[in-house]
Amino acid sequence: MAKFIFVSGGVISSLGKGITSASIGRLLESRGLKVSLMKFDPYINVDPGTMNPYQHGEVYVTEDGAETDLDLGHYERFTHATPAKCNNITTGQIYNAVITKERHGDYLGKTIQVIPHITNEIKERIRKVAQVSGADVIIAEIGGTVGDIESLPFLEAARQFGLDAGRDNVLYVHVTLVPYIKCAEEIKTKPTQHSVGTLREIGIQPDILICRTEKPLSNDLKEKISLFCNVRKEAVIEARDVESIYQIPLVFKEQILDEIILSHFKLICKLSDLKDWEKTVVERALCPKNKVTIALVGKYITLQDAYKSIYESLVHAGIANDTKVEVIKIDPEDIEKEGTKKALKDVSGILVPGGFGYRGIEGKIKAIKFARENKIPFLGLCLGMQCAVLEFARNACGLKEANSTEFKPKTRQPVISLLAEQGGVKDLGGTMRLGAYPCVIKKNTLAHKAYGRILVQERHRHRYEFNNKYRKLLEKKGMVFSGVYQKKDLVEMVELKNHPYFIAVQFHPEFKSRPDCAHPLFREFIKAALNKK
Ligand code: GLN
């Protein structure tokens, strides 16, 4: 039977529950266990796919085409688990399912209530993940902060789970803040006491506390937290701020968190020291030999979470090239106002990420022109590829009015147009071209050199595509169509000859990069940027 770990958060949000969950996953994997990670999101949206990035941050896309919370990205980057649709559940999904069953008459005339119907539906989803994944341990992260109204049904389901599966098979981890008050020069445990108090009111006694802190937690403080929160002292784990998120599994390992979890579950597992992770990821992330500066030209640069997987992929590519990648975030609207020179003159590479809508497009196109003409390594992702094609069509092929029908539905030169399958689509939620599709790579291209293969699977999230009507003309002018989804003849990758590194892709390689195995397109991008420098 699988074991279950529930991870909740207290005091404030953004304490790193996702990275905590992912790191616990990594620790347990290192002991030979198979893990699967889940995220519960308390909002009423069915998924984050329709949300504004400022509301939600990045939408992470799984192999099977679910639009999910960005924490699933952490799970995938830290562990070998491959999350799927069922690994991210929201209040919206749960209510949707329960109401559909009610309308169908499945509840045989009963009054439908949060307890037990909503909580049963949540528990059923957890059991399903256990069954489908065949994992030894399911780690379920509960979004929000303890005390929120929205997350109560999920916490209640977690409480009931302990009753159903037995306390030996269920473990509760609470991530909390232990703030340092500067003027008093003191670390305060009261917020943690209160948040554990709130958890206990709803029937959950945490087994482990992960204490986020700026300063070291003294023995006395750990004892105090232990006493007031009714948690064994060795299970009060210090999680001090670190330079790289990839250090966290090591920080936990030092405090024998893996042993504490295994002994709770009465599991005996092989020993491990996480040395490979330390050597191949952490040491290289912390002490790089070189440095490059990359410009990311995107609309949502003020929100750190909006391009999460892209930033992480750049870190991975840095690790692979023994290089610190400094990212300069550039608003394309500033380029529209002030031109490219000021913003881009000192960068060794330019990246244009995905996105939706016309705002900022002309600035992105200008940045791409600058990269093309000045031979600056360029990587375009999804919308970034569409912009690269528009730039080339307008400035190298004489198609002055080239546009995407997303921005100008009646354009006379629709070089980017709606995917055929999107014709009748009315609903916005979950209806894009989503998830992994195979892409065949042309031999002797940049893409071929980077991947070292001719067949790859990459993940998608888009409605528009390159319009094949323009392929011949663009090809004649020097654009190489290096990757295609053959079944529907969709262009997936374009690149330029006579340029050190100019490649743009319709998919999102950032979802498949790992700290110990950088995505080839990012790895080669940073390599080219280093050479440029
Ligand atoms: N807006 C574009 C499309 O829908 C690009 C999407 C994206 O960058 N994810 O095709």
PDB file of C-alpha atoms and ligand atoms in Angstrom, residues 353-357 381-384 386 406-407 416 419 432 461-465 506 508, ligand 1:
ATOM      1  CA  PRO A 353       9.166  33.716 -24.670  1.00  0.00           C
ATOM      2  CA  GLY A 354       5.575  32.651 -25.331  1.00  0.00           C
ATOM      3  CA  GLY A 355       2.544  34.828 -24.806  1.00  0.00           C
ATOM      4  CA  PHE A 356      -0.830  35.991 -26.035  1.00  0.00           C
ATOM      5  CA  GLY A 357      -2.214  39.190 -27.516  1.00  0.00           C
ATOM      6  CA  LEU A 381       9.620  30.048 -27.838  1.00  0.00           C
ATOM      7  CA  CYS A 382       6.078  29.603 -29.151  1.00  0.00           C
ATOM      8  CA  LEU A 383       4.907  33.212 -29.636  1.00  0.00           C
ATOM      9  CA  GLY A 384       8.640  33.930 -29.880  1.00  0.00           C
ATOM     10  CA  GLN A 386       5.717  33.332 -34.473  1.00  0.00           C
ATOM     11  CA  GLU A 406      -4.320  36.580 -33.655  1.00  0.00           C
ATOM     12  CA  PHE A 407      -3.346  40.261 -33.845  1.00  0.00           C
ATOM     13  CA  ILE A 416       0.772  33.058 -38.849  1.00  0.00           C
ATOM     14  CA  LEU A 419      -4.675  26.083 -36.567  1.00  0.00           C
ATOM     15  CA  MET A 432      -5.571  24.893 -27.316  1.00  0.00           C
ATOM     16  CA  ARG A 461       0.205  25.296 -25.842  1.00  0.00           C
ATOM     17  CA  HIS A 462      -0.987  27.389 -28.760  1.00  0.00           C
ATOM     18  CA  ARG A 463      -3.825  28.107 -31.203  1.00  0.00           C
ATOM     19  CA  TYR A 464      -1.924  29.657 -34.101  1.00  0.00           C
ATOM     20  CA  GLU A 465       0.644  28.152 -36.446  1.00  0.00           C
ATOM     21  CA  GLN A 506       6.486  26.440 -31.742  1.00  0.00           C
ATOM     22  CA  HIS A 508       7.851  24.883 -25.054  1.00  0.00           C
TER      23      HIS A 508
HETATM   24  N1  GLN B   1      -0.595  33.239 -28.851  1.00  0.00           N
HETATM   25  C1  GLN B   1       0.080  32.247 -29.622  1.00  0.00           C
HETATM   26  C2  GLN B   1      -0.850  31.109 -30.014  1.00  0.00           C
HETATM   27  O1  GLN B   1      -1.856  30.901 -29.390  1.00  0.00           O
HETATM   28  C3  GLN B   1       1.285  31.704 -28.897  1.00  0.00           C
HETATM   29  C4  GLN B   1       0.948  30.933 -27.666  1.00  0.00           C
HETATM   30  C5  GLN B   1       2.106  30.753 -26.721  1.00  0.00           C
HETATM   31  O2  GLN B   1       3.125  31.438 -26.832  1.00  0.00           O
HETATM   32  N2  GLN B   1       1.965  29.848 -25.754  1.00  0.00           N
HETATM   33  O3  GLN B   1      -0.575  30.397 -30.929  1.00  0.00           O
END
